[in-house]
Amino acid sequence: MPVIAIDGPSGAGKSSVSRAIAERFGWSYLDTGALYRALTLFALENGISTLDEIPGRLADAKLHWNGNPQTPEISLAGRVINSEIRSAEVTAQVSLVAANPAVRIFLLGMQREIINNAWPGIVVEGRDIGTTVWPDAELKIFLTADLQARAVRRSAELQANLSDSDVERSLAARDRIDSTRDFSPLRQTEDQIVLDATHLSFNEVVSEIIDIIGELKLANDDGKHGR
Ligand code: DC
């Protein structure tokens, strides 16, 4: 079963690109950032203020991901939290929570279980999918864009009262924490295909990846299913 790993920094367009590709082939979709965000929300809502306290509470979170690229849904104990995990508070804290080794080990197990149960293919996006979560992925993409282009895209998405330069600063801070943490950092490797989306449209990025999937014969001729 094909596993497509799409890694890269914040704001490069990984989520929308990954969803479009999964939809195109009738595959499953996993947004691993949403899992880290959900555990961050769980910690904030339950007054878990120190990172040391999180590991003992992880099992209580009852985290669930539905895997659907058209209507992705993340929940805690049955409560859908799709919009709550995008709040400024969660965004400000998530890189710190994601640097916690116990959190990463817990989510590593969960991510692998979701991939193992997916059929007939899955697109997984994150920071360490091709390096740690699923090193045997049939296709590994590193999707990036320069900081300014990522900030402009993120500001439009956020519709919040933040200037492009505020968003740029916040992205740069998260990139720094995500790339320099000890445990499974964001990094580019030689077995990844690098796509720089700075001067590419969304459709150009999607069709480039669909072409690569075709060239590698990872989907049947009807384009629907993985081999
Ligand atoms: O993709 P995102 O912005 O929703 O990710 C939120 C945070 O989660 C990001 O700052 C780093 C972390 N993350 C991670 O450490 N490893 C992943 N595979 C995915 C996300």
mmCIF file of C-alpha atoms and ligand atoms in Angstrom:
data_model
loop_
_atom_site.group_PDB
_atom_site.id
_atom_site.type_symbol
_atom_site.label_atom_id
_atom_site.label_comp_id
_atom_site.label_asym_id
_atom_site.label_seq_id
_atom_site.Cartn_x
_atom_site.Cartn_y
_atom_site.Cartn_z
ATOM 1 C CA MET A 1 0.000 0.000 0.000
ATOM 2 C CA PRO A 2 1.443 3.376 -0.976
ATOM 3 C CA VAL A 3 2.319 5.761 1.846
ATOM 4 C CA ILE A 4 3.101 9.293 0.666
ATOM 5 C CA ALA A 5 5.055 11.319 3.253
ATOM 6 C CA ILE A 6 4.851 15.104 2.884
ATOM 7 C CA ASP A 7 7.132 16.921 5.313
ATOM 8 C CA GLY A 8 8.151 20.555 5.521
ATOM 9 C CA PRO A 9 7.930 23.780 7.536
ATOM 10 C CA SER A 10 4.729 25.567 8.602
ATOM 11 C CA GLY A 11 2.747 27.406 5.974
ATOM 12 C CA ALA A 12 4.181 25.689 2.881
ATOM 13 C CA GLY A 13 0.712 24.403 1.947
ATOM 14 C CA LYS A 14 1.146 20.782 3.095
ATOM 15 C CA SER A 15 -2.434 20.320 4.331
ATOM 16 C CA SER A 16 -4.335 21.515 1.281
ATOM 17 C CA VAL A 17 -1.919 19.739 -1.077
ATOM 18 C CA SER A 18 -2.074 16.468 0.905
ATOM 19 C CA ARG A 19 -5.866 16.509 1.031
ATOM 20 C CA ALA A 20 -6.147 17.135 -2.713
ATOM 21 C CA ILE A 21 -3.836 14.221 -3.480
ATOM 22 C CA ALA A 22 -5.613 11.825 -1.125
ATOM 23 C CA GLU A 23 -8.968 12.816 -2.654
ATOM 24 C CA ARG A 24 -7.662 12.352 -6.185
ATOM 25 C CA PHE A 25 -6.734 8.711 -5.529
ATOM 26 C CA GLY A 26 -9.468 7.815 -3.045
ATOM 27 C CA TRP A 27 -6.862 7.426 -0.298
ATOM 28 C CA SER A 28 -6.846 8.197 3.387
ATOM 29 C CA TYR A 29 -5.271 11.354 4.849
ATOM 30 C CA LEU A 30 -3.397 12.043 8.082
ATOM 31 C CA ASP A 31 -2.559 15.536 9.371
ATOM 32 C CA THR A 32 -0.035 14.758 12.112
ATOM 33 C CA GLY A 33 0.228 18.428 13.153
ATOM 34 C CA ALA A 34 -3.438 18.191 14.167
ATOM 35 C CA LEU A 35 -2.529 15.403 16.629
ATOM 36 C CA TYR A 36 0.158 17.564 18.290
ATOM 37 C CA ARG A 37 -2.264 20.504 18.346
ATOM 38 C CA ALA A 38 -5.008 18.357 19.927
ATOM 39 C CA LEU A 39 -2.720 17.246 22.764
ATOM 40 C CA THR A 40 -1.685 20.889 23.256
ATOM 41 C CA LEU A 41 -5.360 21.880 23.556
ATOM 42 C CA PHE A 42 -5.899 18.978 25.971
ATOM 43 C CA ALA A 43 -3.037 20.234 28.157
ATOM 44 C CA LEU A 44 -4.304 23.835 28.081
ATOM 45 C CA GLU A 45 -7.902 22.873 28.877
ATOM 46 C CA ASN A 46 -6.938 20.587 31.731
ATOM 47 C CA GLY A 47 -4.596 23.022 33.411
ATOM 48 C CA ILE A 48 -1.594 20.814 32.690
ATOM 49 C CA SER A 49 0.958 23.545 32.938
ATOM 50 C CA THR A 50 4.237 21.726 33.096
ATOM 51 C CA LEU A 51 5.460 19.506 30.297
ATOM 52 C CA ASP A 52 6.490 16.878 32.860
ATOM 53 C CA GLU A 53 2.849 16.344 33.742
ATOM 54 C CA ILE A 54 1.682 15.566 30.200
ATOM 55 C CA PRO A 55 2.985 11.987 29.790
ATOM 56 C CA GLY A 56 0.928 10.572 32.660
ATOM 57 C CA ARG A 57 -2.269 12.082 31.253
ATOM 58 C CA LEU A 58 -1.997 11.166 27.555
ATOM 59 C CA ALA A 59 -4.247 8.121 27.691
ATOM 60 C CA ASP A 60 -7.083 10.255 29.200
ATOM 61 C CA ALA A 61 -7.170 12.474 26.116
ATOM 62 C CA LYS A 62 -9.098 9.887 24.002
ATOM 63 C CA LEU A 63 -7.733 11.396 20.828
ATOM 64 C CA HIS A 64 -9.321 10.325 17.538
ATOM 65 C CA TRP A 65 -8.632 11.151 13.871
ATOM 66 C CA ASN A 66 -11.134 10.174 11.131
ATOM 67 C CA GLY A 67 -8.729 10.010 8.150
ATOM 68 C CA ASN A 68 -11.150 11.536 5.638
ATOM 69 C CA PRO A 69 -9.511 14.054 3.243
ATOM 70 C CA GLN A 70 -12.877 15.658 2.359
ATOM 71 C CA THR A 71 -14.119 16.121 5.915
ATOM 72 C CA PRO A 72 -11.138 15.643 8.238
ATOM 73 C CA GLU A 73 -12.161 15.490 11.880
ATOM 74 C CA ILE A 74 -10.126 15.461 15.071
ATOM 75 C CA SER A 75 -11.756 14.827 18.435
ATOM 76 C CA LEU A 76 -11.038 14.505 22.156
ATOM 77 C CA ALA A 77 -13.393 12.079 23.941
ATOM 78 C CA GLY A 78 -15.903 12.413 21.110
ATOM 79 C CA ARG A 79 -15.846 16.249 20.994
ATOM 80 C CA VAL A 80 -14.807 17.580 17.578
ATOM 81 C CA ILE A 81 -12.078 20.217 18.024
ATOM 82 C CA ASN A 82 -11.226 21.134 14.403
ATOM 83 C CA SER A 83 -11.421 24.895 14.984
ATOM 84 C CA GLU A 84 -10.171 24.979 18.608
ATOM 85 C CA ILE A 85 -6.813 23.473 17.602
ATOM 86 C CA ARG A 86 -6.165 26.443 15.252
ATOM 87 C CA SER A 87 -6.398 29.071 18.032
ATOM 88 C CA ALA A 88 -3.525 31.496 18.616
ATOM 89 C CA GLU A 89 -2.986 29.991 22.090
ATOM 90 C CA VAL A 90 -2.567 26.449 20.768
ATOM 91 C CA THR A 91 -0.360 27.664 17.913
ATOM 92 C CA ALA A 92 1.883 29.509 20.370
ATOM 93 C CA GLN A 93 2.373 26.406 22.568
ATOM 94 C CA VAL A 94 2.346 23.492 20.139
ATOM 95 C CA SER A 95 6.051 23.449 19.237
ATOM 96 C CA LEU A 96 6.963 23.152 22.921
ATOM 97 C CA VAL A 97 4.540 20.285 23.490
ATOM 98 C CA ALA A 98 5.788 18.608 20.275
ATOM 99 C CA ALA A 99 9.369 18.736 21.576
ATOM 100 C CA ASN A 100 8.402 16.541 24.564
ATOM 101 C CA PRO A 101 9.803 13.005 23.951
ATOM 102 C CA ALA A 102 6.916 11.278 25.787
ATOM 103 C CA VAL A 103 4.385 13.097 23.614
ATOM 104 C CA ARG A 104 6.310 12.102 20.475
ATOM 105 C CA ILE A 105 6.564 8.446 21.494
ATOM 106 C CA PHE A 106 2.842 8.329 22.266
ATOM 107 C CA LEU A 107 1.927 9.907 18.924
ATOM 108 C CA LEU A 108 4.455 7.765 17.038
ATOM 109 C CA GLY A 109 2.472 4.678 18.071
ATOM 110 C CA MET A 110 -0.816 6.317 17.148
ATOM 111 C CA GLN A 111 0.440 7.513 13.737
ATOM 112 C CA ARG A 112 1.796 4.068 12.850
ATOM 113 C CA GLU A 113 -1.454 2.407 13.843
ATOM 114 C CA ILE A 114 -3.451 4.812 11.648
ATOM 115 C CA ILE A 115 -1.112 4.143 8.693
ATOM 116 C CA ASN A 116 -1.224 0.367 9.256
ATOM 117 C CA ASN A 117 -5.034 0.433 9.193
ATOM 118 C CA ALA A 118 -5.325 2.704 6.142
ATOM 119 C CA TRP A 119 -6.453 1.337 2.766
ATOM 120 C CA PRO A 120 -5.793 1.495 -0.200
ATOM 121 C CA GLY A 121 -3.243 4.287 0.301
ATOM 122 C CA ILE A 122 -2.551 7.236 2.579
ATOM 123 C CA VAL A 123 -1.042 10.706 2.382
ATOM 124 C CA VAL A 124 0.623 11.702 5.658
ATOM 125 C CA GLU A 125 1.846 15.229 6.319
ATOM 126 C CA GLY A 126 4.077 16.507 9.098
ATOM 127 C CA ARG A 127 7.690 17.183 10.020
ATOM 128 C CA ASP A 128 9.234 13.753 10.597
ATOM 129 C CA ILE A 129 7.110 11.338 8.559
ATOM 130 C CA GLY A 130 9.779 10.302 6.042
ATOM 131 C CA THR A 131 12.568 10.333 8.632
ATOM 132 C CA THR A 132 10.946 8.689 11.666
ATOM 133 C CA VAL A 133 7.260 7.808 11.465
ATOM 134 C CA TRP A 134 7.368 5.879 8.172
ATOM 135 C CA PRO A 135 10.920 5.741 6.756
ATOM 136 C CA ASP A 136 9.783 3.143 4.165
ATOM 137 C CA ALA A 137 7.256 5.495 2.532
ATOM 138 C CA GLU A 138 6.994 4.852 -1.219
ATOM 139 C CA LEU A 139 7.313 8.586 -1.886
ATOM 140 C CA LYS A 140 8.841 11.254 0.350
ATOM 141 C CA ILE A 141 8.303 14.912 -0.465
ATOM 142 C CA PHE A 142 9.841 17.911 1.308
ATOM 143 C CA LEU A 143 7.440 20.767 0.559
ATOM 144 C CA THR A 144 8.846 24.170 1.345
ATOM 145 C CA ALA A 145 8.641 27.847 0.347
ATOM 146 C CA ASP A 146 10.541 30.914 1.478
ATOM 147 C CA LEU A 147 9.533 32.456 4.798
ATOM 148 C CA GLN A 148 7.859 35.503 3.288
ATOM 149 C CA ALA A 149 5.692 33.452 0.915
ATOM 150 C CA ARG A 150 4.667 31.162 3.785
ATOM 151 C CA ALA A 151 3.769 34.145 5.996
ATOM 152 C CA VAL A 152 1.610 35.735 3.291
ATOM 153 C CA ARG A 153 -0.255 32.449 2.812
ATOM 154 C CA ARG A 154 -0.744 31.929 6.558
ATOM 155 C CA SER A 155 -1.992 35.519 7.142
ATOM 156 C CA ALA A 156 -4.666 35.034 4.498
ATOM 157 C CA GLU A 157 -5.748 31.753 6.128
ATOM 158 C CA LEU A 158 -5.788 33.121 9.664
ATOM 159 C CA GLN A 159 -8.005 36.134 8.883
ATOM 160 C CA ALA A 160 -6.756 37.459 12.214
ATOM 161 C CA ASN A 161 -5.539 40.909 13.046
ATOM 162 C CA LEU A 162 -1.902 40.077 12.535
ATOM 163 C CA SER A 163 0.463 41.784 10.121
ATOM 164 C CA ASP A 164 2.491 39.683 7.683
ATOM 165 C CA SER A 165 5.601 40.481 9.705
ATOM 166 C CA ASP A 166 3.990 39.234 12.964
ATOM 167 C CA VAL A 167 3.029 36.000 11.224
ATOM 168 C CA GLU A 168 6.537 35.795 9.748
ATOM 169 C CA ARG A 169 8.062 36.094 13.227
ATOM 170 C CA SER A 170 5.754 33.444 14.660
ATOM 171 C CA LEU A 171 6.474 31.024 11.778
ATOM 172 C CA ALA A 172 10.216 31.590 12.118
ATOM 173 C CA ALA A 173 10.041 30.877 15.866
ATOM 174 C CA ARG A 174 8.127 27.635 15.309
ATOM 175 C CA ASP A 175 10.490 26.562 12.508
ATOM 176 C CA ARG A 176 13.431 27.149 14.839
ATOM 177 C CA ILE A 177 11.985 25.013 17.653
ATOM 178 C CA ASP A 178 10.760 22.300 15.233
ATOM 179 C CA SER A 179 14.138 22.027 13.473
ATOM 180 C CA THR A 180 16.441 22.196 16.478
ATOM 181 C CA ARG A 181 14.701 19.906 18.992
ATOM 182 C CA ASP A 182 16.683 16.820 20.018
ATOM 183 C CA PHE A 183 13.986 14.292 19.300
ATOM 184 C CA SER A 184 12.944 13.737 15.654
ATOM 185 C CA PRO A 185 13.455 17.304 14.352
ATOM 186 C CA LEU A 186 12.271 18.678 11.008
ATOM 187 C CA ARG A 187 15.095 18.044 8.556
ATOM 188 C CA GLN A 188 15.619 17.575 4.862
ATOM 189 C CA THR A 189 17.163 14.282 3.709
ATOM 190 C CA GLU A 190 18.575 12.958 0.460
ATOM 191 C CA ASP A 191 15.776 10.499 -0.185
ATOM 192 C CA GLN A 192 13.156 13.261 -0.268
ATOM 193 C CA ILE A 193 12.027 15.028 -3.432
ATOM 194 C CA VAL A 194 12.211 18.740 -2.646
ATOM 195 C CA LEU A 195 9.402 20.929 -3.970
ATOM 196 C CA ASP A 196 9.854 24.661 -3.481
ATOM 197 C CA ALA A 197 6.401 26.209 -3.743
ATOM 198 C CA THR A 198 7.562 29.844 -3.487
ATOM 199 C CA HIS A 199 6.721 30.523 -7.122
ATOM 200 C CA LEU A 200 4.274 27.686 -7.752
ATOM 201 C CA SER A 201 0.482 27.790 -7.518
ATOM 202 C CA PHE A 202 -1.452 25.256 -5.457
ATOM 203 C CA ASN A 203 -2.555 23.471 -8.659
ATOM 204 C CA GLU A 204 1.019 23.299 -9.934
ATOM 205 C CA VAL A 205 2.239 21.666 -6.715
ATOM 206 C CA VAL A 206 -0.632 19.160 -6.709
ATOM 207 C CA SER A 207 -0.164 18.178 -10.347
ATOM 208 C CA GLU A 208 3.587 17.837 -9.888
ATOM 209 C CA ILE A 209 3.039 15.315 -7.077
ATOM 210 C CA ILE A 210 0.295 13.487 -9.007
ATOM 211 C CA ASP A 211 2.724 13.176 -11.942
ATOM 212 C CA ILE A 212 5.415 11.701 -9.674
ATOM 213 C CA ILE A 213 2.906 9.191 -8.245
ATOM 214 C CA GLY A 214 2.043 8.236 -11.837
ATOM 215 C CA GLU A 215 5.688 7.882 -12.863
ATOM 216 C CA LEU A 216 6.374 5.669 -9.843
ATOM 217 C CA LYS A 217 3.240 3.633 -10.675
ATOM 218 C CA LEU A 218 1.959 3.926 -7.115
ATOM 219 C CA ALA A 219 -1.683 4.016 -8.224
ATOM 220 C CA ASN A 220 -3.690 1.806 -10.609
ATOM 221 C CA ASP A 221 -4.454 3.051 -14.110
ATOM 222 C CA ASP A 222 -7.884 4.326 -13.068
ATOM 223 C CA GLY A 223 -5.999 6.532 -10.608
ATOM 224 C CA LYS A 224 -8.223 5.383 -7.802
ATOM 225 C CA HIS A 225 -6.287 2.771 -5.911
ATOM 226 C CA GLY A 226 -2.858 1.985 -4.633
ATOM 227 C CA ARG A 227 -1.111 -1.156 -5.769
HETATM 228 O O1 DC B 1 1.567 21.491 10.743
HETATM 229 P P1 DC B 1 1.116 22.249 11.983
HETATM 230 O O2 DC B 1 1.475 23.696 11.955
HETATM 231 O O3 DC B 1 -0.332 22.040 12.288
HETATM 232 O O4 DC B 1 1.954 21.571 13.160
HETATM 233 C C1 DC B 1 1.842 22.019 14.474
HETATM 234 C C2 DC B 1 3.116 21.725 15.244
HETATM 235 O O5 DC B 1 3.230 20.330 15.472
HETATM 236 C C3 DC B 1 4.407 22.162 14.579
HETATM 237 O O6 DC B 1 4.843 23.393 15.073
HETATM 238 C C4 DC B 1 5.388 21.081 14.935
HETATM 239 C C5 DC B 1 4.568 19.929 15.391
HETATM 240 N N1 DC B 1 4.678 18.760 14.521
HETATM 241 C C6 DC B 1 5.712 17.910 14.744
HETATM 242 O O7 DC B 1 6.552 18.184 15.588
HETATM 243 N N2 DC B 1 5.815 16.755 14.032
HETATM 244 C C7 DC B 1 4.917 16.455 13.087
HETATM 245 N N3 DC B 1 5.026 15.306 12.395
HETATM 246 C C8 DC B 1 3.848 17.342 12.817
HETATM 247 C C9 DC B 1 3.768 18.511 13.553
#
